[in-house]
PDB file of C-alpha atoms in Angstrom:
ATOM      1  CA  MET O 129      12.965  30.889   9.942  1.00 76.00           C
ATOM      2  CA  SER O 130      10.153  32.554   9.734  1.00 88.00           C
ATOM      3  CA  VAL O 131       7.822  31.199  13.089  1.00 86.00           C
ATOM      4  CA  GLN O 132       5.083  30.291  10.910  1.00 89.00           C
ATOM      5  CA  GLU O 133       7.204  28.711   8.481  1.00 89.00           C
ATOM      6  CA  ARG O 134       8.813  26.783  11.923  1.00 88.00           C
ATOM      7  CA  LYS O 135       4.996  25.922  12.203  1.00 88.00           C
ATOM      8  CA  GLN O 136       4.546  24.214   9.551  1.00 92.00           C
ATOM      9  CA  ARG O 137       7.916  22.290   9.672  1.00 93.00           C
ATOM     10  CA  GLU O 138       6.879  20.864  13.800  1.00 91.00           C
ATOM     11  CA  ARG O 139       3.318  20.255  11.924  1.00 93.00           C
ATOM     12  CA  ALA O 140       5.270  18.466   9.557  1.00 93.00           C
ATOM     13  CA  ASP O 141       7.013  17.184  11.806  1.00 94.00           C
ATOM     14  CA  ARG O 142       4.531  15.471  13.903  1.00 94.00           C
ATOM     15  CA  GLU O 143       2.316  14.185  11.206  1.00 95.00           C
ATOM     16  CA  ARG O 144       4.968  11.787  10.091  1.00 96.00           C
ATOM     17  CA  LEU O 145       5.225  10.321  13.725  1.00 96.00           C
ATOM     18  CA  ILE O 146       1.434   9.980  14.650  1.00 97.00           C
ATOM     19  CA  LEU O 147       2.016   7.722  10.759  1.00 97.00           C
ATOM     20  CA  ALA O 148       4.555   6.495  11.546  1.00 97.00           C
ATOM     21  CA  THR O 149       3.267   5.706  14.985  1.00 97.00           C
ATOM     22  CA  ALA O 150       0.292   4.001  13.878  1.00 97.00           C
ATOM     23  CA  ARG O 151       2.152   2.212  11.181  1.00 97.00           C
ATOM     24  CA  GLU O 152       4.624   0.167  13.821  1.00 97.00           C
ATOM     25  CA  LEU O 153       1.610  -0.831  16.326  1.00 97.00           C
ATOM     26  CA  ALA O 154      -0.121  -1.495  13.285  1.00 98.00           C
ATOM     27  CA  GLU O 155       2.301  -4.199  12.531  1.00 96.00           C
ATOM     28  CA  GLN O 156       3.193  -5.240  15.290  1.00 96.00           C
ATOM     29  CA  GLN O 157      -0.841  -5.743  17.151  1.00 96.00           C
ATOM     30  CA  GLY O 158      -3.799  -5.103  14.348  1.00 96.00           C
ATOM     31  CA  TRP O 159      -5.268  -2.278  13.619  1.00 98.00           C
ATOM     32  CA  ASP O 160      -7.638  -2.709  16.379  1.00 97.00           C
ATOM     33  CA  ALA O 161      -5.008  -1.893  18.755  1.00 96.00           C
ATOM     34  CA  VAL O 162      -4.337   1.692  16.940  1.00 97.00           C
ATOM     35  CA  THR O 163      -6.376   3.809  18.127  1.00 95.00           C
ATOM     36  CA  THR O 164      -6.157   7.837  19.019  1.00 92.00           C
ATOM     37  CA  ARG O 165      -5.581   7.525  23.213  1.00 94.00           C
ATOM     38  CA  ARG O 166      -2.769   4.301  22.365  1.00 95.00           C
ATOM     39  CA  LEU O 167      -1.204   6.082  18.963  1.00 95.00           C
ATOM     40  CA  ALA O 168      -1.224   9.994  22.049  1.00 94.00           C
ATOM     41  CA  GLU O 169      -0.269   8.158  24.519  1.00 94.00           C
ATOM     42  CA  ARG O 170       3.664   6.699  22.275  1.00 95.00           C
ATOM     43  CA  ILE O 171       4.034  10.143  20.810  1.00 93.00           C
ATOM     44  CA  GLU O 172       3.402  11.958  24.005  1.00 92.00           C
ATOM     45  CA  TYR O 173       0.840  14.517  22.748  1.00 91.00           C
ATOM     46  CA  SER O 174      -2.497  15.058  23.417  1.00 91.00           C
ATOM     47  CA  GLN O 175      -5.387  12.992  21.952  1.00 93.00           C
ATOM     48  CA  PRO O 176      -6.725  16.574  20.976  1.00 92.00           C
ATOM     49  CA  VAL O 177      -3.379  17.021  18.714  1.00 91.00           C
ATOM     50  CA  LEU O 178      -3.873  14.325  17.301  1.00 91.00           C
ATOM     51  CA  TYR O 179      -7.328  15.448  16.371  1.00 93.00           C
ATOM     52  CA  SER O 180      -5.767  18.435  15.042  1.00 93.00           C
ATOM     53  CA  HIS O 181      -3.991  16.707  12.450  1.00 95.00           C
ATOM     54  CA  PHE O 182      -6.593  13.236  11.722  1.00 95.00           C
ATOM     55  CA  ARG O 183     -10.566  13.524  12.193  1.00 94.00           C
ATOM     56  CA  GLY O 184     -10.249  10.152  14.154  1.00 94.00           C
ATOM     57  CA  LYS O 185      -8.576   6.875  12.370  1.00 96.00           C
ATOM     58  CA  ARG O 186     -10.074   6.137   9.780  1.00 97.00           C
ATOM     59  CA  GLU O 187      -8.153   9.313   7.886  1.00 97.00           C
ATOM     60  CA  ILE O 188      -5.443   8.162   9.343  1.00 97.00           C
ATOM     61  CA  ILE O 189      -5.645   4.433   8.178  1.00 98.00           C
ATOM     62  CA  GLY O 190      -6.142   7.058   4.277  1.00 98.00           C
ATOM     63  CA  ALA O 191      -3.211   9.346   4.737  1.00 98.00           C
ATOM     64  CA  VAL O 192      -0.886   5.508   5.827  1.00 98.00           C
ATOM     65  CA  ALA O 193      -2.420   3.739   2.414  1.00 98.00           C
ATOM     66  CA  LEU O 194      -1.434   6.808   0.661  1.00 98.00           C
ATOM     67  CA  GLU O 195       2.087   5.996   2.072  1.00 98.00           C
ATOM     68  CA  GLY O 196       1.815   2.533   1.147  1.00 98.00           C
ATOM     69  CA  ALA O 197       1.159   3.073  -2.226  1.00 98.00           C
ATOM     70  CA  ALA O 198       4.131   5.435  -2.918  1.00 98.00           C
ATOM     71  CA  GLU O 199       5.718   2.717  -1.576  1.00 98.00           C
ATOM     72  CA  LEU O 200       4.016   0.196  -3.307  1.00 98.00           C
ATOM     73  CA  ALA O 201       4.619   1.720  -6.875  1.00 98.00           C
ATOM     74  CA  ALA O 202       8.597   2.789  -6.293  1.00 98.00           C
ATOM     75  CA  ALA O 203       8.867  -1.320  -5.130  1.00 98.00           C
ATOM     76  CA  LEU O 204       7.518  -2.118  -8.435  1.00 98.00           C
ATOM     77  CA  ARG O 205       9.010   0.193 -10.417  1.00 98.00           C
ATOM     78  CA  ALA O 206      12.421  -0.789  -9.671  1.00 98.00           C
ATOM     79  CA  ALA O 207      11.966  -4.082  -8.936  1.00 98.00           C
ATOM     80  CA  THR O 208      11.506  -3.955 -13.087  1.00 98.00           C
ATOM     81  CA  SER O 209      13.813  -1.680 -13.975  1.00 97.00           C
ATOM     82  CA  ALA O 210      15.790  -3.958 -13.006  1.00 95.00           C
ATOM     83  CA  THR O 211      14.938  -6.769 -15.851  1.00 95.00           C
ATOM     84  CA  ASP O 212      14.897  -7.049 -19.167  1.00 93.00           C
ATOM     85  CA  GLY O 213      12.184  -8.302 -21.657  1.00 94.00           C
ATOM     86  CA  PRO O 214       8.405  -8.476 -20.753  1.00 95.00           C
ATOM     87  CA  ARG O 215       9.049 -12.208 -18.548  1.00 95.00           C
ATOM     88  CA  ALA O 216      11.305 -11.083 -16.763  1.00 96.00           C
ATOM     89  CA  ARG O 217       9.496  -7.671 -16.074  1.00 96.00           C
ATOM     90  CA  VAL O 218       6.366  -9.546 -15.298  1.00 97.00           C
ATOM     91  CA  THR O 219       7.390 -12.039 -12.727  1.00 97.00           C
ATOM     92  CA  ALA O 220       9.516  -8.997 -11.077  1.00 98.00           C
ATOM     93  CA  LEU O 221       6.291  -7.187 -10.870  1.00 98.00           C
ATOM     94  CA  ALA O 222       4.344 -10.481  -9.065  1.00 98.00           C
ATOM     95  CA  HIS O 223       7.249 -11.073  -6.556  1.00 98.00           C
ATOM     96  CA  THR O 224       7.666  -7.233  -5.763  1.00 98.00           C
ATOM     97  CA  TYR O 225       3.995  -7.068  -5.190  1.00 98.00           C
ATOM     98  CA  LEU O 226       3.313 -10.407  -3.540  1.00 98.00           C
ATOM     99  CA  GLU O 227       7.208  -9.882  -1.054  1.00 98.00           C
ATOM    100  CA  PHE O 228       5.292  -6.312  -0.645  1.00 98.00           C
ATOM    101  CA  ALA O 229       2.530  -7.107   0.951  1.00 98.00           C
ATOM    102  CA  ALA O 230       4.002 -10.270   3.640  1.00 97.00           C
ATOM    103  CA  ARG O 231       6.523  -7.733   4.442  1.00 97.00           C
ATOM    104  CA  ASN O 232       3.905  -4.218   5.629  1.00 97.00           C
ATOM    105  CA  PRO O 233       0.083  -6.189   6.025  1.00 97.00           C
ATOM    106  CA  ALA O 234      -0.754  -3.583   8.202  1.00 98.00           C
ATOM    107  CA  VAL O 235       0.835  -1.546   5.146  1.00 98.00           C
ATOM    108  CA  TYR O 236      -1.268  -4.467   2.233  1.00 98.00           C
ATOM    109  CA  ASP O 237      -4.223  -3.422   4.155  1.00 98.00           C
ATOM    110  CA  ALA O 238      -4.656  -0.744   4.815  1.00 98.00           C
ATOM    111  CA  ILE O 239      -3.751  -0.175   1.334  1.00 98.00           C
ATOM    112  CA  PHE O 240      -6.916  -2.923  -0.274  1.00 96.00           C
ATOM    113  CA  GLU O 241      -9.693  -4.287   2.793  1.00 96.00           C
ATOM    114  CA  LEU O 242      -9.457  -1.493   5.471  1.00 97.00           C
ATOM    115  CA  ASP O 243     -11.499   2.038   5.086  1.00 96.00           C
ATOM    116  CA  GLY O 244      -9.303   4.895   4.694  1.00 96.00           C
ATOM    117  CA  GLY O 245     -12.559   6.603   3.436  1.00 94.00           C
ATOM    118  CA  LEU O 246     -10.295   7.064   0.275  1.00 94.00           C
ATOM    119  CA  ALA O 247     -12.016   6.504  -3.921  1.00 87.00           C
ATOM    120  CA  PHE O 248     -11.449   3.911  -6.105  1.00 86.00           C
ATOM    121  CA  PRO O 249     -11.803   4.195  -8.941  1.00 84.00           C
ATOM    122  CA  HIS O 250     -13.018   7.169 -10.173  1.00 86.00           C
ATOM    123  CA  GLU O 251     -11.616  10.922 -10.763  1.00 86.00           C
ATOM    124  CA  ASP O 252     -10.782  12.148  -7.373  1.00 90.00           C
ATOM    125  CA  THR O 253      -9.220   8.735  -6.720  1.00 94.00           C
ATOM    126  CA  PRO O 254      -5.665   9.729  -4.388  1.00 96.00           C
ATOM    127  CA  GLU O 255      -2.142  10.222  -7.137  1.00 96.00           C
ATOM    128  CA  PRO O 256      -1.129   7.971  -5.125  1.00 97.00           C
ATOM    129  CA  LEU O 257      -3.371   5.274  -5.301  1.00 97.00           C
ATOM    130  CA  LYS O 258      -3.787   5.716  -9.635  1.00 96.00           C
ATOM    131  CA  ASP O 259      -0.064   5.544  -9.156  1.00 97.00           C
ATOM    132  CA  ALA O 260       0.261   2.915  -7.618  1.00 97.00           C
ATOM    133  CA  PHE O 261      -1.841   1.171 -11.057  1.00 97.00           C
ATOM    134  CA  ALA O 262      -0.007   2.941 -13.147  1.00 97.00           C
ATOM    135  CA  ALA O 263       2.940   1.169 -12.257  1.00 98.00           C
ATOM    136  CA  LEU O 264       1.555  -1.618 -11.970  1.00 98.00           C
ATOM    137  CA  LEU O 265       0.100  -0.821 -16.308  1.00 97.00           C
ATOM    138  CA  GLU O 266       3.642  -0.103 -17.100  1.00 97.00           C
ATOM    139  CA  SER O 267       4.476  -4.374 -17.470  1.00 95.00           C
ATOM    140  CA  LEU O 268       1.666  -5.617 -17.081  1.00 96.00           C
ATOM    141  CA  GLY O 269      -0.062  -3.280 -19.793  1.00 93.00           C
ATOM    142  CA  GLU O 270       3.106  -4.384 -22.498  1.00 92.00           C
ATOM    143  CA  VAL O 271       1.338  -8.006 -21.930  1.00 95.00           C
ATOM    144  CA  ALA O 272      -1.864  -8.070 -22.502  1.00 94.00           C
ATOM    145  CA  GLY O 273      -2.596  -9.134 -25.650  1.00 90.00           C
ATOM    146  CA  ASP O 274      -4.262  -8.395 -28.620  1.00 92.00           C
ATOM    147  CA  GLY O 275      -7.858  -7.098 -28.760  1.00 93.00           C
ATOM    148  CA  VAL O 276      -6.989  -7.042 -24.916  1.00 95.00           C
ATOM    149  CA  HIS O 277      -7.950  -3.932 -23.113  1.00 96.00           C
ATOM    150  CA  PRO O 278      -4.177  -3.064 -20.848  1.00 96.00           C
ATOM    151  CA  GLY O 279      -6.518  -1.169 -17.790  1.00 96.00           C
ATOM    152  CA  LEU O 280      -8.637  -4.538 -18.126  1.00 96.00           C
ATOM    153  CA  PHE O 281      -5.813  -7.309 -17.810  1.00 96.00           C
ATOM    154  CA  THR O 282      -3.738  -5.345 -15.145  1.00 97.00           C
ATOM    155  CA  GLU O 283      -6.784  -5.665 -13.036  1.00 96.00           C
ATOM    156  CA  VAL O 284      -7.226  -9.482 -13.549  1.00 96.00           C
ATOM    157  CA  PHE O 285      -3.228 -10.064 -12.986  1.00 97.00           C
ATOM    158  CA  TRP O 286      -3.645  -7.750  -9.984  1.00 97.00           C
ATOM    159  CA  ALA O 287      -6.242  -9.824  -8.606  1.00 97.00           C
ATOM    160  CA  ALA O 288      -5.366 -12.383  -8.611  1.00 97.00           C
ATOM    161  CA  LEU O 289      -2.240 -11.515  -6.487  1.00 98.00           C
ATOM    162  CA  HIS O 290      -4.176  -9.409  -4.103  1.00 98.00           C
ATOM    163  CA  GLY O 291      -5.761 -13.307  -3.906  1.00 98.00           C
ATOM    164  CA  LEU O 292      -1.964 -14.996  -3.439  1.00 98.00           C
ATOM    165  CA  ALA O 293      -1.218 -12.250  -0.970  1.00 98.00           C
ATOM    166  CA  THR O 294      -4.218 -12.606   1.181  1.00 97.00           C
ATOM    167  CA  LEU O 295      -4.767 -16.377   1.078  1.00 98.00           C
ATOM    168  CA  THR O 296      -1.490 -16.696   2.057  1.00 97.00           C
ATOM    169  CA  ARG O 297      -0.866 -14.398   4.719  1.00 96.00           C
ATOM    170  CA  ALA O 298      -4.102 -15.892   5.864  1.00 96.00           C
ATOM    171  CA  GLY O 299      -2.683 -20.140   5.781  1.00 96.00           C
ATOM    172  CA  ARG O 300      -4.867 -19.880   3.092  1.00 97.00           C
ATOM    173  CA  LEU O 301      -2.198 -21.417   0.399  1.00 97.00           C
ATOM    174  CA  PRO O 302       1.444 -22.228   1.092  1.00 96.00           C
ATOM    175  CA  PRO O 303       4.202 -19.542   1.404  1.00 95.00           C
ATOM    176  CA  GLU O 304       6.415 -22.162  -0.074  1.00 95.00           C
ATOM    177  CA  ASP O 305       4.588 -22.866  -3.133  1.00 96.00           C
ATOM    178  CA  THR O 306       4.653 -19.287  -4.241  1.00 96.00           C
ATOM    179  CA  GLU O 307       7.189 -19.328  -7.059  1.00 96.00           C
ATOM    180  CA  PRO O 308       4.854 -21.883  -8.968  1.00 97.00           C
ATOM    181  CA  ARG O 309       1.777 -20.108  -8.237  1.00 97.00           C
ATOM    182  CA  VAL O 310       3.519 -16.949  -9.593  1.00 97.00           C
ATOM    183  CA  GLU O 311       5.247 -18.741 -13.427  1.00 96.00           C
ATOM    184  CA  LEU O 312       1.363 -20.388 -13.484  1.00 95.00           C
ATOM    185  CA  LEU O 313       0.260 -16.475 -13.589  1.00 95.00           C
ATOM    186  CA  VAL O 314       3.289 -15.979 -15.721  1.00 95.00           C
ATOM    187  CA  ASP O 315       3.075 -18.934 -18.709  1.00 93.00           C
ATOM    188  CA  ARG O 316      -1.200 -18.964 -18.228  1.00 90.00           C
ATOM    189  CA  LEU O 317      -2.290 -15.580 -17.767  1.00 88.00           C
ATOM    190  CA  ALA O 318       0.009 -13.407 -18.860  1.00 84.00           C
ATOM    191  CA  MET O 319       0.333 -15.957 -22.048  1.00 85.00           C
ATOM    192  CA  LEU O 320       4.544 -15.102 -21.785  1.00 74.00           C
TER     193      LEU O 320
END
């Protein structure tokens, strides 16, 4: 291995460590606790080393959002590919989405709530964000109904899931009623 390759590998390892530590800290204490100073202390590197990877917290949030979007897309595809029929796919998609949001609140916030400097929905939207939407569209597009644009239907269904996720997490909706809410979404919105 050349010196250049070793340095690139070490840089990639440091970047993964920074992001993993930021995620851990954010999940434990919230994003307000994630500062470059605290990250530098936890990973035992200087703040200038952190700044050589990310210009600041905003870029760290953006990088966590991209990782999280890829994880969400993979989880949605795994759940929907393990089912048969449109109703089962849409139900699995809804449960997986809500479970992801509940298990990973800081990552979910990085993707959908916080400013990570990422463009939504534009031509320059990063690929992981496009792919997360595509993972929703793959199952929801098939149930959009006659005369309904599949992308528009997916946006509305996604908005409903996002509302359920954020309202439940905020304590505005009781979590024990998640199943009837998902059934209502599938029955009435997807009309399955």
